[in-house]
C-alpha positions as a LaTeX table, in Angstrom:
\begin{tabular}{lrrr}
\hline
Residue & $x$ (\AA) & $y$ (\AA) & $z$ (\AA) \\
\hline
Gln1 & $-12.34$ & $-20.06$ & 8.56 \\
Val2 & $-9.15$ & $-19.28$ & 10.41 \\
Gln3 & $-9.63$ & $-17.49$ & 13.71 \\
Leu4 & $-7.11$ & $-16.34$ & 16.28 \\
Val5 & $-8.74$ & $-14.76$ & 19.32 \\
Glu6 & $-6.66$ & $-12.99$ & 21.93 \\
Ser7 & $-7.73$ & $-12.49$ & 25.54 \\
Gly8 & $-6.37$ & $-11.79$ & 29.00 \\
Gly9 & $-5.42$ & $-8.15$ & 28.74 \\
Gly10 & $-6.23$ & $-5.49$ & 31.27 \\
Leu11 & $-4.79$ & $-2.98$ & 33.70 \\
Val12 & $-1.76$ & $-3.99$ & 35.74 \\
Gln13 & 0.67 & $-2.09$ & 37.94 \\
Pro14 & 4.33 & $-1.77$ & 36.97 \\
Gly15 & 6.12 & $-4.93$ & 38.01 \\
Gly16 & 2.94 & $-6.95$ & 37.80 \\
Ser17 & 2.03 & $-9.98$ & 35.72 \\
Leu18 & $-0.56$ & $-11.00$ & 33.18 \\
Arg19 & $-1.17$ & $-14.11$ & 31.14 \\
Leu20 & $-2.53$ & $-13.73$ & 27.64 \\
Ser21 & $-4.27$ & $-16.48$ & 25.70 \\
Cys22 & $-4.60$ & $-17.02$ & 21.95 \\
Ala23 & $-7.36$ & $-19.42$ & 21.00 \\
Ala24 & $-7.05$ & $-20.78$ & 17.47 \\
Ser25 & $-9.51$ & $-22.48$ & 15.15 \\
Gly26 & $-9.98$ & $-23.26$ & 11.49 \\
Phe27 & $-6.64$ & $-24.93$ & 10.89 \\
Thr28 & $-4.52$ & $-27.81$ & 12.20 \\
Phe29 & $-3.08$ & $-25.96$ & 15.15 \\
Ser30 & $-0.29$ & $-28.37$ & 16.02 \\
Arg31 & 1.31 & $-27.94$ & 12.61 \\
Tyr32 & 1.93 & $-24.21$ & 12.86 \\
Ala33 & 4.25 & $-21.89$ & 14.70 \\
Ile34 & 2.51 & $-19.06$ & 16.50 \\
Ser35 & 3.91 & $-15.69$ & 17.48 \\
Trp36 & 2.80 & $-12.89$ & 19.75 \\
Tyr37 & 3.13 & $-9.31$ & 18.57 \\
Arg38 & 2.39 & $-5.95$ & 20.13 \\
Gln39 & 1.63 & $-2.51$ & 18.83 \\
Ala40 & 1.99 & 0.49 & 21.07 \\
Pro41 & 0.16 & 3.74 & 20.23 \\
Gly42 & 1.92 & 5.46 & 17.36 \\
Lys43 & 4.36 & 2.62 & 16.76 \\
Glu44 & 4.64 & $-0.28$ & 14.37 \\
Arg45 & 3.61 & $-3.78$ & 15.31 \\
Ala46 & 6.58 & $-5.86$ & 16.48 \\
Met47 & 7.15 & $-9.50$ & 17.35 \\
Val48 & 7.40 & $-10.25$ & 21.05 \\
Ala49 & 7.70 & $-14.02$ & 21.24 \\
Gly50 & 7.30 & $-17.08$ & 19.05 \\
Ile51 & 6.91 & $-20.81$ & 19.46 \\
Thr52 & 7.40 & $-23.50$ & 16.84 \\
Ser53 & 4.97 & $-26.26$ & 16.09 \\
Ala54 & 6.52 & $-29.65$ & 16.68 \\
Glu55 & 9.35 & $-29.07$ & 19.12 \\
Ser56 & 7.91 & $-25.98$ & 20.78 \\
Met57 & 11.15 & $-24.11$ & 20.46 \\
Thr58 & 10.81 & $-20.51$ & 21.53 \\
Asn59 & 12.31 & $-17.15$ & 20.66 \\
Tyr60 & 11.88 & $-13.72$ & 22.20 \\
Ala61 & 12.50 & $-10.10$ & 21.48 \\
Asp62 & 15.52 & $-8.93$ & 23.44 \\
Ser63 & 13.40 & $-6.51$ & 25.42 \\
Val64 & 11.30 & $-9.28$ & 26.99 \\
Lys65 & 13.83 & $-12.08$ & 27.46 \\
Gly66 & 13.78 & $-13.40$ & 31.00 \\
Arg67 & 10.40 & $-11.80$ & 31.75 \\
Phe68 & 7.99 & $-13.27$ & 29.20 \\
Thr69 & 7.31 & $-16.94$ & 28.53 \\
Ile70 & 5.42 & $-18.31$ & 25.55 \\
Ser71 & 3.88 & $-21.76$ & 25.67 \\
Arg72 & 1.30 & $-23.80$ & 23.82 \\
Asp73 & $-1.29$ & $-26.46$ & 24.58 \\
Asn74 & $-2.03$ & $-28.32$ & 21.37 \\
Ala75 & $-4.90$ & $-30.19$ & 23.00 \\
Lys76 & $-6.62$ & $-26.86$ & 23.62 \\
Asn77 & $-5.49$ & $-25.12$ & 20.41 \\
Thr78 & $-4.18$ & $-22.32$ & 22.57 \\
Val79 & $-0.95$ & $-20.37$ & 22.92 \\
Tyr80 & $-0.16$ & $-18.45$ & 26.09 \\
Leu81 & 2.07 & $-15.53$ & 26.90 \\
Gln82 & 3.03 & $-15.19$ & 30.53 \\
Met83 & 4.28 & $-11.67$ & 31.14 \\
Asn84 & 6.09 & $-10.81$ & 34.36 \\
Ser85 & 7.73 & $-7.62$ & 35.61 \\
Leu86 & 5.68 & $-5.51$ & 33.24 \\
Lys87 & 6.86 & $-2.00$ & 32.43 \\
Thr88 & 4.83 & 1.10 & 31.72 \\
Glu89 & 6.22 & 1.29 & 28.19 \\
Glu90 & 4.73 & $-2.12$ & 27.44 \\
Lys91 & 1.28 & $-0.65$ & 27.23 \\
Ala92 & 0.06 & $-1.89$ & 23.86 \\
Ala93 & $-2.39$ & $-4.03$ & 21.98 \\
Tyr94 & $-1.15$ & $-7.62$ & 21.83 \\
Tyr95 & $-1.91$ & $-9.91$ & 18.93 \\
Cys96 & $-1.18$ & $-13.50$ & 17.95 \\
Asn97 & $-0.70$ & $-14.78$ & 14.44 \\
Arg98 & 0.93 & $-17.47$ & 12.34 \\
Pro99 & 4.21 & $-16.01$ & 11.12 \\
Gly100 & 4.62 & $-16.00$ & 7.37 \\
Val101 & 1.11 & $-17.24$ & 6.59 \\
Gly102 & $-0.61$ & $-13.93$ & 6.05 \\
Asp103 & $-3.65$ & $-14.37$ & 8.26 \\
Asp104 & $-5.81$ & $-11.37$ & 8.97 \\
Trp105 & $-5.06$ & $-9.75$ & 12.30 \\
Gly106 & $-7.57$ & $-10.20$ & 15.10 \\
Gln107 & $-8.79$ & $-7.50$ & 17.44 \\
Gly108 & $-6.01$ & $-8.11$ & 19.90 \\
Thr109 & $-6.09$ & $-7.66$ & 23.63 \\
Lys110 & $-5.03$ & $-4.40$ & 25.26 \\
Ile111 & $-2.67$ & $-4.04$ & 28.17 \\
Thr112 & $-2.21$ & $-0.94$ & 30.26 \\
Val113 & 0.67 & $-0.82$ & 32.72 \\
Ser114 & 0.09 & 1.99 & 35.16 \\
Ser115 & 0.14 & 2.75 & 38.83 \\
\hline
\end{tabular}
Protein backbone atom coordinates (compact mmCIF):
# COMPACT_ATOMS: atom_id res chain seq x y z
CA GLN A 1 0.00 0.00 0.00
CA VAL A 2 1.40 3.33 -1.06
CA GLN A 3 1.72 5.87 1.73
CA LEU A 4 3.04 9.41 1.69
CA VAL A 5 3.05 11.00 5.14
CA GLU A 6 3.77 14.68 5.57
CA SER A 7 5.11 16.24 8.77
CA GLY A 8 6.92 19.28 10.09
CA GLY A 9 4.25 21.94 9.86
CA GLY A 10 3.38 24.41 12.56
CA LEU A 11 3.25 28.07 13.48
CA VAL A 12 6.08 30.32 12.35
CA GLN A 13 6.58 34.07 12.27
CA PRO A 14 6.88 35.93 8.98
CA GLY A 15 10.44 35.61 7.74
CA GLY A 16 10.92 32.38 9.63
CA SER A 17 11.82 28.89 8.44
CA LEU A 18 10.40 25.40 8.57
CA ARG A 19 11.46 22.06 7.16
CA LEU A 20 8.80 19.66 6.01
CA SER A 21 9.30 15.94 5.58
CA CYS A 22 7.51 13.45 3.32
CA ALA A 23 8.00 9.84 4.35
CA ALA A 24 7.15 7.35 1.62
CA SER A 25 6.42 3.63 1.67
CA GLY A 26 4.82 0.96 -0.46
CA PHE A 27 6.77 1.61 -3.64
CA THR A 28 10.36 1.80 -4.90
CA PHE A 29 11.02 5.32 -3.75
CA SER A 30 14.20 5.96 -5.71
CA ARG A 31 12.42 5.39 -9.02
CA TYR A 32 9.88 8.17 -8.65
CA ALA A 33 9.82 11.93 -8.80
CA ILE A 34 8.13 13.57 -5.84
CA SER A 35 6.51 16.98 -5.66
CA TRP A 36 5.29 19.22 -2.88
CA TYR A 37 1.97 20.99 -3.24
CA ARG A 38 0.04 23.42 -1.10
CA GLN A 39 -3.57 24.40 -0.74
CA ALA A 40 -4.52 27.61 0.96
CA PRO A 41 -8.04 28.08 2.36
CA GLY A 42 -10.46 28.67 -0.48
CA LYS A 43 -7.87 28.07 -3.19
CA GLU A 44 -6.90 25.22 -5.45
CA ARG A 45 -3.98 22.95 -4.70
CA ALA A 46 -0.84 24.05 -6.54
CA MET A 47 2.63 22.62 -7.06
CA VAL A 48 5.36 24.24 -5.02
CA ALA A 49 8.47 22.21 -5.79
CA GLY A 50 9.47 18.96 -7.43
CA ILE A 51 12.46 16.66 -7.55
CA THR A 52 13.20 13.94 -10.07
CA SER A 53 14.18 10.41 -9.23
CA ALA A 54 17.60 9.56 -10.61
CA GLU A 55 19.37 12.87 -11.06
CA SER A 56 17.49 14.77 -8.38
CA MET A 57 16.83 17.68 -10.66
CA THR A 58 14.56 20.24 -9.08
CA ASN A 59 11.93 22.73 -10.17
CA TYR A 60 10.02 25.38 -8.25
CA ALA A 61 7.01 27.58 -8.53
CA ASP A 62 8.12 31.12 -9.32
CA SER A 63 6.74 32.38 -6.04
CA VAL A 64 9.13 30.25 -3.96
CA LYS A 65 12.31 30.29 -6.04
CA GLY A 66 15.31 31.30 -3.97
CA ARG A 67 13.49 30.67 -0.69
CA PHE A 68 12.46 27.01 -0.78
CA THR A 69 14.70 24.01 -1.35
CA ILE A 70 13.52 20.49 -2.09
CA SER A 71 15.79 17.52 -1.48
CA ARG A 72 15.55 13.78 -1.09
CA ASP A 73 17.25 11.01 0.85
CA ASN A 74 16.65 7.76 -0.98
CA ALA A 75 18.16 5.76 1.88
CA LYS A 76 15.43 7.09 4.15
CA ASN A 77 12.62 7.16 1.56
CA THR A 78 12.07 10.78 2.46
CA VAL A 79 11.73 14.07 0.62
CA TYR A 80 12.27 17.37 2.40
CA LEU A 81 11.14 20.90 1.78
CA GLN A 82 13.21 23.58 3.44
CA MET A 83 11.21 26.79 3.52
CA ASN A 84 12.90 30.08 4.38
CA SER A 85 11.64 33.66 4.53
CA LEU A 86 8.07 32.49 4.91
CA LYS A 87 5.26 34.92 4.14
CA THR A 88 1.86 35.24 5.75
CA GLU A 89 0.14 34.33 2.49
CA GLU A 90 1.90 30.98 2.52
CA LYS A 91 -0.38 29.71 5.23
CA ALA A 92 -1.68 26.47 3.76
CA ALA A 93 -1.82 22.73 4.01
CA TYR A 94 1.23 21.19 2.34
CA TYR A 95 1.14 17.81 0.65
CA CYS A 96 3.56 15.54 -1.17
CA ASN A 97 2.72 13.21 -4.00
CA ARG A 98 4.09 11.43 -7.03
CA PRO A 99 3.26 13.63 -10.01
CA GLY A 100 1.26 11.91 -12.72
CA VAL A 101 0.73 8.67 -10.82
CA GLY A 102 -2.63 9.39 -9.28
CA ASP A 103 -1.96 8.48 -5.67
CA ASP A 104 -4.52 9.40 -3.07
CA TRP A 105 -3.67 12.58 -1.21
CA GLY A 106 -2.49 12.27 2.38
CA GLN A 107 -3.62 14.43 5.27
CA GLY A 108 -0.93 17.00 4.65
CA THR A 109 0.80 19.17 7.18
CA LYS A 110 -0.48 22.65 8.01
CA ILE A 111 1.58 25.79 8.17
CA THR A 112 0.51 29.05 9.72
CA VAL A 113 2.67 32.12 9.17
CA SER A 114 1.70 34.77 11.65
CA SER A 115 3.19 37.18 14.10
